[in-house]
Amino acid sequence: MSRALPPLRLLTAFAAVARTGSIQAAAAELNVTQPAISQAVRQLEDHAGVALLDRARRPARPTDAGQALATAIAQGLGQIAEALDALREADLQRDSRVTVACSVGVATYWLMPRLAAFYKAHPDLFVNVVTTPNGVPALGDGIDIAVRYGHGRWSDGLVRHLFDEEVRPVCAPALRARFAGPVPPGSVSLLHVRTPETSWVTWDEYLRLTGLPPVRRGGQTFTNYVQTTQAALDGHGLMLGWRSITGALTAAGQLVDAGLPPLAPRDAFYLVARTKRGGRAVETFADWLVTRSDPA
Amino acid sequence: MSRALPPLRLLTAFAAVARTGSIQAAAAELNVTQPAISQAVRQLEDHAGVALLDRARRPARPTDAGQALATAIAQGLGQIAEALDALREADLQRDSRVTVACSVGVATYWLMPRLAAFYKAHPDLFVNVVTTPNGVPALGDGIDIAVRYGHGRWSDGLVRHLFDEEVRPVCAPALRARFAGPVPPGSVSLLHVRTPETSWVTWDEYLRLTGLPPVRRGGQTFTNYVQTTQAALDGHGLMLGWRSITGALTAAGQLVDAGLPPLAPRDAFYLVARTKRGGRAVETFADWLVTRSDPA
DNA sequence: AGGAAATATAAGCCCATGGTTATCCTATGT
DNA sequence: ACATAGGATAACCATGGGCTTATATTTCCT
């Protein structure tokens, strides 16, 4: 049955003697006087019950027993010190990283293009973007911030308004050119997005809310706005363009307004941040995104 | 660059919390009050700069970081404790063992027969007998005691007188029976022992010192008294019987006095013990051997 | 809403720790 | 024999470590 360990000070004093080669050198390294180390090692020997130093030789050298113990001390305490360093390092890392969850469309056309400016302003921080294939982007293990479209009344985090949206039909220029006036929804292929998120406006809702006649189901259906946007760019039909997704493409002339009325939904985009365990990076990024947010 | 380790008390307090499952249980195990452990873990967290316990749950549980650190503490301190235990164990072992060096003849006919009585008196001690093939039994690495025949004026250890010797010619009863008077040395085969040790009386010295006529070289020569004694037992000749070697055999009638005058050499048997690093067993055995020593 | 259990906090205090200085002792080299 | 270097010992003391008690706070269950 082992007795309690001796005081750490005795262990480190002896390890220093073994490492530096003499009691005097160890004292110098530890910034104490030589008697302090001499007494410390003697106390350790009393505790251990065996001689750890051969003092007949000058400078004193560890006995075989002492060498064995010095090795165990170095390894044992080294292991603990490494674990502490690793924890601090991980904490520093965590404090310089933030993970954001959002839909793949928002990620591709809104968030990622903005990150360059964020890194320019904060080169020491790193944003990890996680796209949720479907459903509402959620907070949780490893997710610090979620960018959500919806009513904004969530309770799982701190909610901050990013921007209101506007939805208008857009299409490829070539498709637009086929009609003198607005592109009639009933005469072209409509590009649908079907997602479990029920907040996003669908073609049916758009037509109903703008007083346009309903269109019998046709066209193509995708599961995300990246594919839908690509199909529109390819001239495959008419899509509902959300300003945060297609605003830049429309400004660049790659997509054009279809001449139909725009729709301003009541829902908006929000940033939701976890209230616990938020490090410096999370707060910095959230603040930046809120102040720099505009839909296009 | 790692900072100094925190006090051992904080490490062991936290490790106890991780192992026992609560701050209260750790306090009970360490025989302090619950606030003592609560404060100790808080100090460790301040030192480490990370949360080690999830206190929202009752009882408090280690965080992932805390679990990692607790493991490192257990392994690191365990390694040091094991090293200390091993040193103490080795020391205990050394304290219950003694190694004795002597000639093979003394070992066989004098020392080994006595060890049974020693073990009876000291069942917790162990005597390791090392026979030196030739030369004076020496102290040194691993040899605590030497049993030597000689002048007794050695300086390599503590010298204590065991017993004086007596040398007399002895032979098998059948050889003795061939002569009405003393067995004449010149008429039988003499059994010689040739050894680098120059203290032991040879046949030449014996005949000269007792005034008997010298005998031209003949007979057999052996390198130790075990073989010589066996040859005498077999009736192969006349040997010089040292009381410590052949006393018991003569008392048992296996060998008989040849009727020639005995010789009391000036040299004697001594015990020489190392003066350094003598453990309890060495002193105990040396004392016992000195008080229980008699030549036969 | 209230009680039980676990943890946190603040204040207080005793005593042991962790050194220091002064000096002695021992080993080794010249 | 002497000088130097390294280590040992004794006496001393200031400080803060390592608790304690008392009480507050928080979480969870009934």
XYZ file of C-alpha atoms (C1' of nucleotides) in Angstrom:
652
model
C 0.000 0.000 0.000
C 1.591 3.205 -1.084
C 1.743 6.186 1.186
C 0.889 9.700 0.064
C 3.161 11.313 -2.449
C 5.717 13.718 -1.109
C 5.276 17.435 -1.788
C 5.696 18.396 -5.424
C 8.443 20.804 -4.432
C 10.618 17.916 -3.272
C 10.012 15.988 -6.485
C 10.844 18.917 -8.715
C 13.896 19.808 -6.633
C 15.292 16.289 -6.923
C 14.448 16.054 -10.621
C 16.361 19.285 -11.127
C 19.405 17.850 -9.339
C 19.311 14.741 -11.501
C 18.900 16.802 -14.628
C 21.443 19.551 -13.950
C 24.083 17.339 -12.346
C 24.559 19.034 -8.999
C 22.739 20.494 -6.035
C 24.196 23.900 -6.705
C 23.173 23.902 -10.356
C 19.657 22.835 -9.410
C 19.486 25.644 -6.880
C 20.526 28.137 -9.508
C 17.933 26.854 -11.930
C 15.165 27.021 -9.343
C 16.299 30.378 -7.976
C 16.827 29.259 -4.396
C 19.910 28.799 -2.244
C 21.904 25.582 -2.182
C 20.776 24.570 1.313
C 17.174 24.722 0.156
C 17.813 22.030 -2.434
C 20.020 20.032 -0.110
C 17.264 19.940 2.494
C 14.568 19.215 -0.062
C 16.380 16.170 -1.395
C 17.098 14.976 2.109
C 13.396 15.243 2.922
C 12.553 13.285 -0.196
C 15.018 10.587 0.846
C 13.394 10.448 4.278
C 10.010 10.086 2.632
C 11.184 7.424 0.196
C 13.321 5.598 2.729
C 16.191 5.104 0.292
C 19.257 7.077 -0.680
C 18.683 8.949 -3.915
C 22.028 10.750 -4.169
C 25.584 9.492 -3.836
C 27.109 12.400 -1.963
C 30.520 10.864 -1.494
C 31.251 11.972 -4.998
C 31.347 15.642 -5.851
C 29.179 16.794 -7.403
C 26.626 14.425 -5.916
C 25.202 11.922 -8.392
C 21.960 10.008 -8.349
C 22.132 6.444 -7.108
C 20.561 3.759 -9.264
C 17.424 4.157 -7.200
C 17.615 7.909 -7.614
C 17.992 7.678 -11.348
C 14.952 5.447 -11.579
C 12.902 7.849 -9.501
C 14.125 10.894 -11.440
C 13.002 9.252 -14.658
C 9.603 8.441 -13.210
C 9.232 11.996 -11.931
C 10.186 13.508 -15.258
C 7.799 11.261 -17.145
C 4.961 11.506 -14.657
C 5.060 15.251 -14.181
C 5.766 15.717 -17.884
C 2.585 13.883 -18.707
C 0.550 16.129 -16.454
C 2.204 19.273 -17.775
C 1.540 18.175 -21.342
C -2.106 17.519 -20.554
C -2.430 21.001 -19.062
C -0.706 22.556 -22.079
C -2.970 20.641 -24.417
C -6.043 21.898 -22.570
C -4.840 25.477 -22.741
C -3.994 25.074 -26.416
C -7.419 23.613 -27.146
C -8.988 26.451 -25.246
C -7.008 28.991 -27.253
C -7.990 27.156 -30.396
C -11.622 27.149 -29.386
C -11.363 30.815 -28.667
C -10.187 31.491 -32.205
C -12.687 29.304 -34.003
C -16.360 29.622 -34.726
C -18.634 27.181 -36.457
C -21.619 28.466 -38.415
C -24.500 26.416 -39.718
C -26.728 27.567 -42.611
C -28.337 26.265 -45.746
C -26.140 25.392 -48.662
C -27.607 28.241 -50.752
C -26.942 30.863 -48.117
C -23.503 29.432 -47.593
C -22.611 29.465 -51.245
C -24.035 32.787 -52.361
C -24.126 34.892 -49.215
C -21.863 33.775 -46.446
C -18.767 32.392 -48.149
C -18.334 35.458 -50.376
C -18.314 37.608 -47.257
C -15.750 35.589 -45.374
C -12.867 37.041 -47.310
C -13.673 40.453 -45.847
C -13.990 38.953 -42.382
C -10.604 37.226 -42.606
C -9.112 40.462 -43.829
C -10.364 42.144 -40.705
C -9.609 39.208 -38.373
C -6.734 37.114 -39.669
C -6.364 35.336 -36.350
C -9.875 33.898 -36.405
C -11.271 31.008 -38.378
C -14.853 30.395 -39.442
C -15.945 26.857 -40.061
C -19.066 26.755 -42.240
C -21.327 23.744 -41.871
C -24.174 23.401 -44.333
C -27.275 21.625 -43.186
C -28.708 19.582 -46.032
C -32.248 20.268 -44.962
C -34.306 21.573 -42.120
C -33.669 24.563 -39.917
C -29.954 25.058 -39.118
C -29.633 24.113 -35.489
C -27.279 25.017 -32.666
C -25.708 22.219 -30.715
C -22.495 20.316 -30.198
C -19.843 22.105 -32.141
C -22.235 24.636 -33.721
C -21.843 28.125 -32.342
C -23.974 30.194 -34.721
C -26.858 29.449 -37.058
C -28.013 31.684 -39.910
C -31.747 31.094 -40.232
C -34.597 32.361 -42.332
C -37.833 32.500 -40.389
C -39.995 34.306 -37.885
C -37.095 34.958 -35.531
C -38.901 33.831 -32.418
C -36.509 31.100 -31.303
C -35.496 30.382 -27.751
C -32.471 28.162 -28.205
C -30.046 31.057 -28.547
C -29.489 34.765 -28.781
C -31.416 35.969 -31.851
C -30.279 38.999 -33.839
C -31.872 40.325 -37.036
C -29.621 40.170 -40.062
C -31.712 41.447 -42.983
C -35.155 41.378 -44.540
C -35.560 39.553 -47.794
C -37.144 40.181 -51.145
C -38.182 37.494 -53.559
C -38.662 38.071 -57.277
C -38.697 35.725 -60.285
C -35.442 35.708 -62.230
C -34.186 33.782 -65.257
C -31.437 33.631 -67.814
C -31.261 36.608 -70.201
C -31.953 34.398 -73.200
C -35.197 33.162 -71.658
C -36.206 36.731 -70.858
C -35.540 37.803 -74.449
C -38.117 35.362 -75.755
C -40.905 37.605 -74.395
C -41.671 41.251 -75.098
C -43.274 41.770 -71.681
C -42.892 39.915 -68.361
C -42.098 36.245 -68.623
C -45.462 34.484 -68.183
C -45.116 31.820 -65.442
C -47.582 29.570 -67.218
C -45.557 29.531 -70.387
C -42.183 28.498 -69.090
C -40.760 25.842 -66.891
C -40.855 26.809 -63.217
C -37.875 25.771 -61.025
C -39.060 24.573 -57.597
C -37.167 24.047 -54.365
C -38.607 21.454 -52.035
C -37.209 21.579 -48.544
C -38.540 20.605 -45.100
C -38.102 24.236 -44.092
C -41.587 25.604 -44.438
C -40.654 29.274 -44.100
C -39.282 29.670 -47.581
C -41.722 31.030 -50.123
C -42.745 28.559 -52.831
C -43.999 29.315 -56.332
C -47.524 28.499 -55.230
C -47.322 30.976 -52.406
C -45.712 33.609 -54.600
C -48.410 33.391 -57.276
C -51.165 33.458 -54.688
C -49.751 36.386 -52.748
C -49.116 38.442 -55.909
C -52.541 37.747 -57.403
C -51.175 35.922 -60.384
C -53.010 32.894 -61.745
C -51.863 29.576 -60.404
C -49.704 27.382 -62.563
C -50.287 23.696 -62.884
C -47.335 21.848 -61.484
C -44.558 21.514 -64.013
C -40.918 22.194 -64.372
C -38.154 20.781 -62.220
C -37.855 20.368 -58.502
C -34.567 20.599 -56.613
C -33.666 20.180 -52.991
C -31.515 23.280 -52.629
C -30.959 26.698 -54.142
C -27.492 25.949 -55.490
C -28.833 23.467 -57.991
C -31.850 25.621 -58.694
C -29.696 28.645 -59.387
C -27.477 26.623 -61.681
C -30.513 25.446 -63.637
C -31.718 29.047 -63.990
C -28.270 30.134 -65.141
C -28.459 27.361 -67.713
C -31.729 28.772 -69.053
C -33.802 25.844 -67.879
C -36.589 27.950 -66.450
C -37.864 30.596 -64.072
C -36.794 30.569 -60.415
C -37.805 32.571 -57.387
C -34.713 34.620 -56.715
C -34.000 35.521 -53.093
C -31.914 38.618 -52.936
C -29.341 37.002 -50.672
C -28.925 34.172 -53.147
C -29.299 35.683 -56.607
C -28.758 39.393 -55.848
C -25.123 39.324 -56.860
C -25.844 37.267 -59.992
C -28.577 39.692 -61.060
C -26.314 42.661 -60.449
C -23.717 40.967 -62.635
C -26.204 40.352 -65.439
C -25.879 36.593 -65.271
C -29.544 36.410 -64.268
C -32.209 38.970 -65.100
C -35.431 40.140 -63.550
C -38.371 38.343 -65.202
C -40.534 41.487 -65.027
C -42.937 40.025 -62.493
C -43.836 41.725 -59.202
C -41.450 41.272 -56.264
C -42.587 39.874 -52.910
C -41.401 41.079 -49.480
C -41.995 38.217 -47.054
C -42.671 38.921 -43.385
C -39.994 36.459 -42.334
C -36.349 37.523 -42.365
C -32.836 36.262 -41.937
C -31.523 36.068 -38.378
C -28.331 35.122 -36.646
C -28.801 32.795 -33.693
C -25.840 32.351 -31.354
C -25.361 29.897 -28.507
C -25.506 31.630 -25.164
C -23.125 29.256 -23.409
C -19.476 28.532 -24.004
C -19.206 31.342 -26.504
C -15.595 32.287 -26.941
C -14.101 35.468 -28.163
C -14.286 34.371 -31.795
C -18.012 33.683 -31.637
C -18.818 37.126 -30.287
C -16.446 38.839 -32.701
C -17.858 37.066 -35.725
C -21.487 37.539 -34.708
C -20.959 41.252 -34.142
C -19.200 41.598 -37.475
C -21.833 39.701 -39.424
C -24.675 41.726 -37.922
C -22.997 45.033 -38.693
C -21.949 43.972 -42.165
C -25.103 42.210 -43.170
C -27.070 43.249 -46.176
C -28.866 40.841 -48.414
C -26.804 41.393 -51.559
C 5.920 27.083 -23.075
C 4.418 25.461 -20.032
C 4.099 27.238 -16.733
C 4.872 25.651 -13.424
C 2.678 22.829 -12.297
C -0.038 23.654 -9.827
C 0.300 22.428 -6.250
C 0.053 18.671 -5.914
C -2.803 19.121 -3.471
C -4.953 20.630 -6.220
C -4.123 17.799 -8.590
C -4.937 15.086 -6.092
C -8.112 16.883 -5.012
C -9.377 17.069 -8.567
C -8.346 13.518 -9.358
C -10.321 12.405 -6.316
C -13.417 14.247 -7.557
C -13.110 12.622 -10.965
C -12.607 9.200 -9.402
C -15.259 9.346 -6.660
C -17.902 11.161 -8.714
C -18.609 14.179 -6.518
C -17.014 16.954 -4.533
C -18.547 15.660 -1.340
C -17.292 12.105 -1.888
C -13.813 13.373 -2.653
C -13.871 15.441 0.535
C -14.823 12.367 2.532
C -12.061 10.311 0.960
C -9.448 12.983 1.636
C -10.758 13.741 5.127
C -11.432 17.422 4.565
C -14.634 19.446 4.341
C -16.519 19.917 1.086
C -15.541 23.605 0.703
C -11.877 22.615 0.804
C -12.308 20.484 -2.305
C -14.584 22.985 -3.998
C -11.954 25.697 -3.542
C -9.108 23.416 -4.572
C -10.741 22.487 -7.871
C -11.597 26.117 -8.517
C -7.941 27.026 -7.986
C -6.878 24.300 -10.392
C -9.312 25.641 -12.981
C -7.866 29.126 -12.527
C -4.386 27.694 -13.011
C -5.355 25.657 -16.065
C -7.564 28.358 -17.544
C -10.284 25.890 -18.512
C -13.368 24.479 -16.847
C -12.697 21.022 -15.485
C -16.074 20.336 -13.867
C -19.605 20.671 -15.185
C -21.303 21.996 -12.064
C -24.720 22.533 -13.601
C -25.258 18.859 -13.095
C -25.401 17.494 -9.563
C -23.197 15.849 -8.625
C -20.680 17.797 -10.663
C -19.064 15.830 -13.481
C -15.763 16.347 -15.238
C -15.898 18.087 -18.558
C -14.125 16.456 -21.491
C -11.122 18.594 -20.656
C -11.411 17.582 -17.019
C -11.594 13.926 -17.870
C -8.461 14.182 -19.978
C -6.608 15.953 -17.205
C -7.823 13.511 -14.543
C -6.500 10.640 -16.634
C -3.136 12.331 -17.051
C -2.956 13.060 -13.328
C -3.803 9.490 -12.393
C -1.245 8.081 -14.801
C 1.442 10.622 -14.046
C 1.184 10.497 -10.268
C 0.631 6.748 -10.422
C 3.915 6.353 -12.208
C 5.747 8.300 -9.548
C 4.018 6.434 -6.726
C 4.887 3.113 -8.342
C 8.513 4.135 -8.662
C 8.611 5.064 -4.984
C 6.968 1.798 -3.997
C 9.418 -0.159 -6.120
C 12.333 1.593 -4.443
C 10.977 0.830 -0.992
C 10.313 -2.772 -1.965
C 13.833 -3.194 -3.289
C 15.147 -1.682 -0.096
C 13.126 -4.101 2.023
C 14.354 -6.948 -0.121
C 17.943 -5.837 0.316
C 17.373 -5.585 4.033
C 16.332 -9.224 4.296
C 19.110 -10.756 2.236
C 22.763 -11.409 2.917
C 25.373 -12.852 0.598
C 28.283 -14.827 2.015
C 31.432 -15.831 0.202
C 33.682 -18.718 1.331
C 35.571 -21.699 -0.012
C 33.625 -24.644 -1.327
C 34.902 -26.873 1.473
C 33.824 -24.492 4.227
C 30.519 -23.977 2.473
C 29.797 -27.673 2.151
C 30.953 -29.000 5.511
C 30.672 -26.076 7.846
C 28.387 -23.261 6.696
C 25.511 -24.980 4.862
C 24.866 -27.472 7.692
C 24.472 -24.519 10.047
C 22.052 -22.576 7.911
C 19.116 -24.732 8.879
C 19.464 -23.511 12.454
C 19.790 -19.935 11.276
C 16.626 -20.117 9.186
C 14.839 -21.659 12.134
C 15.771 -18.640 14.190
C 15.234 -16.085 11.400
C 12.628 -17.293 8.912
C 12.309 -13.844 7.387
C 15.960 -13.660 6.318
C 17.723 -15.334 3.441
C 21.408 -16.248 3.122
C 22.917 -16.533 -0.291
C 26.119 -18.606 -0.237
C 28.673 -17.913 -2.923
C 31.646 -20.225 -3.191
C 34.845 -18.817 -4.511
C 36.638 -21.389 -6.693
C 40.035 -20.308 -5.473
C 41.773 -17.453 -3.780
C 40.758 -15.546 -0.695
C 36.983 -14.928 -0.519
C 36.568 -11.211 -1.246
C 34.018 -8.589 -0.369
C 32.658 -6.485 -3.162
C 29.629 -5.927 -5.306
C 26.885 -8.091 -3.979
C 29.097 -9.802 -1.343
C 28.257 -8.731 2.195
C 30.296 -11.193 4.257
C 33.346 -13.353 3.645
C 34.406 -16.359 5.748
C 38.189 -16.490 5.528
C 40.979 -18.602 6.926
C 44.136 -16.548 7.567
C 45.970 -14.095 9.771
C 42.914 -11.942 10.313
C 44.677 -8.651 9.599
C 42.535 -7.392 6.726
C 41.429 -3.845 6.178
C 38.661 -4.212 3.636
C 35.968 -4.860 6.221
C 35.045 -5.459 9.828
C 36.996 -8.536 10.983
C 35.638 -10.845 13.709
C 37.222 -14.071 14.943
C 35.155 -17.194 14.357
C 37.252 -20.114 15.611
C 40.734 -21.517 15.781
C 41.537 -24.614 13.780
C 43.242 -27.926 14.297
C 44.679 -30.061 11.567
C 45.275 -33.806 11.920
C 45.744 -36.635 9.363
C 42.590 -38.709 8.853
C 41.670 -41.622 6.556
C 39.090 -44.290 5.898
C 38.764 -46.963 8.698
C 39.859 -49.712 6.280
C 43.124 -47.918 5.539
C 43.713 -47.401 9.247
C 43.143 -51.053 9.940
C 46.037 -52.029 7.693
C 48.463 -50.700 10.298
C 48.901 -51.728 13.927
C 50.312 -48.300 14.885
C 49.920 -44.858 13.321
C 49.487 -44.842 9.551
C 53.000 -44.096 8.215
C 52.804 -41.151 5.753
C 55.561 -42.619 3.662
C 53.727 -45.892 3.147
C 50.367 -44.648 1.866
C 49.103 -42.251 -0.758
C 48.895 -38.675 0.540
C 45.931 -36.546 -0.636
C 47.072 -32.958 -1.458
C 45.065 -29.772 -1.903
C 46.655 -27.194 -4.162
C 45.101 -23.746 -3.908
C 46.311 -20.177 -4.486
C 45.473 -19.489 -0.868
C 48.805 -19.821 0.840
C 47.509 -19.839 4.409
C 46.281 -23.412 4.408
C 48.685 -25.948 5.811
C 50.087 -28.359 3.247
C 51.440 -31.872 3.835
C 55.003 -30.542 3.506
C 54.375 -27.933 6.167
C 52.667 -30.452 8.416
C 55.531 -32.961 8.278
C 58.124 -30.241 8.818
C 56.310 -28.668 11.752
C 55.655 -32.008 13.464
C 59.201 -33.264 12.998
C 58.170 -36.169 10.864
C 60.428 -37.197 7.960
C 59.499 -35.595 4.660
C 57.681 -37.708 2.083
C 58.677 -37.686 -1.567
C 55.846 -36.332 -3.677
C 53.227 -38.938 -4.403
C 49.524 -39.422 -4.092
C 46.785 -37.303 -5.654
C 46.333 -33.538 -5.793
C 42.923 -31.856 -5.766
C 41.871 -28.230 -6.031
C 39.430 -28.220 -3.140
C 38.571 -30.035 0.048
C 35.281 -31.465 -1.149
C 36.996 -33.664 -3.687
C 39.803 -34.430 -1.267
C 37.394 -35.467 1.438
C 35.526 -37.699 -0.977
C 38.779 -39.399 -1.972
C 39.633 -40.040 1.695
C 36.163 -41.444 2.317
C 36.778 -43.791 -0.624
C 39.990 -45.113 1.006
C 42.248 -43.553 -1.576
C 44.738 -42.171 0.928
C 45.586 -39.985 3.877
C 44.343 -36.371 4.031
C 44.986 -33.463 6.367
C 41.679 -33.101 8.110
C 40.654 -29.580 9.192
C 38.264 -29.788 12.058
C 35.728 -27.507 10.365
C 35.736 -29.747 7.335
C 36.146 -33.304 8.606
C 35.180 -32.939 12.288
C 31.636 -34.123 11.770
C 32.744 -37.011 9.523
C 35.278 -38.153 12.151
C 32.685 -37.937 14.913
C 30.418 -40.120 12.785
C 33.087 -42.715 12.207
C 33.156 -42.223 8.451
C 36.743 -41.052 8.722
C 39.201 -41.991 11.509
C 42.222 -40.408 13.138
C 45.407 -41.719 11.512
C 47.234 -41.723 14.858
C 49.616 -38.964 13.846
C 50.187 -35.810 15.936
C 47.696 -32.930 15.442
C 48.804 -29.419 14.437
C 47.309 -26.156 15.762
C 48.040 -23.477 13.156
C 48.482 -19.864 14.200
C 45.976 -18.736 11.595
C 42.235 -19.000 12.258
C 38.810 -18.597 10.654
C 37.388 -15.063 10.600
C 34.229 -13.379 9.466
C 34.789 -10.212 7.428
C 31.789 -7.950 6.870
C 31.434 -4.940 4.608
C 31.230 -1.769 6.623
C 29.056 0.134 4.154
C 25.523 -0.532 3.039
C 25.066 -3.282 5.567
C 21.403 -3.890 6.075
C 19.658 -5.450 8.975
C 20.103 -8.964 7.609
C 23.874 -8.611 7.334
C 24.255 -7.547 10.936
C 21.834 -10.159 12.188
C 23.544 -12.972 10.332
C 27.053 -11.855 11.261
C 26.127 -11.647 14.945
C 24.486 -15.056 14.820
C 27.403 -16.737 13.077
C 29.940 -15.333 15.534
C 27.974 -16.477 18.565
C 27.190 -19.883 17.097
C 30.575 -20.609 15.648
C 32.559 -23.589 16.682
C 34.749 -25.551 14.325
C 32.839 -28.839 14.400
C -44.036 25.786 -4.237
C -41.156 23.644 -1.127
C -37.674 20.566 0.455
C -33.415 18.077 -0.034
C -28.961 17.704 -1.741
C -24.925 19.416 -3.763
C -21.961 23.210 -4.544
C -20.155 28.087 -3.828
C -18.579 31.844 -1.232
C -16.722 34.671 2.391
C -14.309 35.347 6.431
C -11.139 33.860 9.648
C -7.012 31.700 11.590
C -3.370 28.438 12.876
C 0.737 26.518 11.821
C 3.738 24.492 8.711
C 6.145 25.468 4.719
C 9.882 27.243 2.359
C 13.020 29.465 2.437
C 17.332 32.312 4.484
C 22.032 33.115 6.759
C 25.954 31.480 8.991
C 28.941 28.080 9.448
C 30.737 23.453 9.467
C 32.222 19.241 7.020
C 34.166 16.497 3.339
C 36.381 15.303 -0.980
C 39.695 16.326 -4.310
C 43.450 18.504 -6.615
C 47.849 20.809 -6.387
C 49.454 20.542 3.941
C 46.539 23.712 2.015
C 43.092 25.679 -0.976
C 38.951 25.109 -3.420
C 34.578 23.403 -4.345
C 30.519 21.100 -3.167
C 27.413 19.601 0.256
C 25.326 19.447 5.240
C 23.423 21.337 9.290
C 21.286 24.374 12.639
C 18.729 28.187 13.849
C 15.514 31.454 12.555
C 11.223 33.556 10.700
C 7.696 35.566 7.580
C 4.059 34.389 4.998
C 0.536 32.193 2.930
C -1.289 27.674 2.484
C -4.844 24.828 3.884
C -8.054 24.315 5.989
C -12.482 25.519 9.011
C -17.286 27.395 9.994
C -21.290 29.722 8.609
C -24.196 30.624 5.216
C -25.850 31.444 0.547
C -26.973 29.630 -3.964
C -28.399 26.380 -7.339
C -30.413 22.222 -9.183
C -33.635 18.689 -9.166
C -37.454 16.071 -7.426
C -41.968 15.631 -5.364
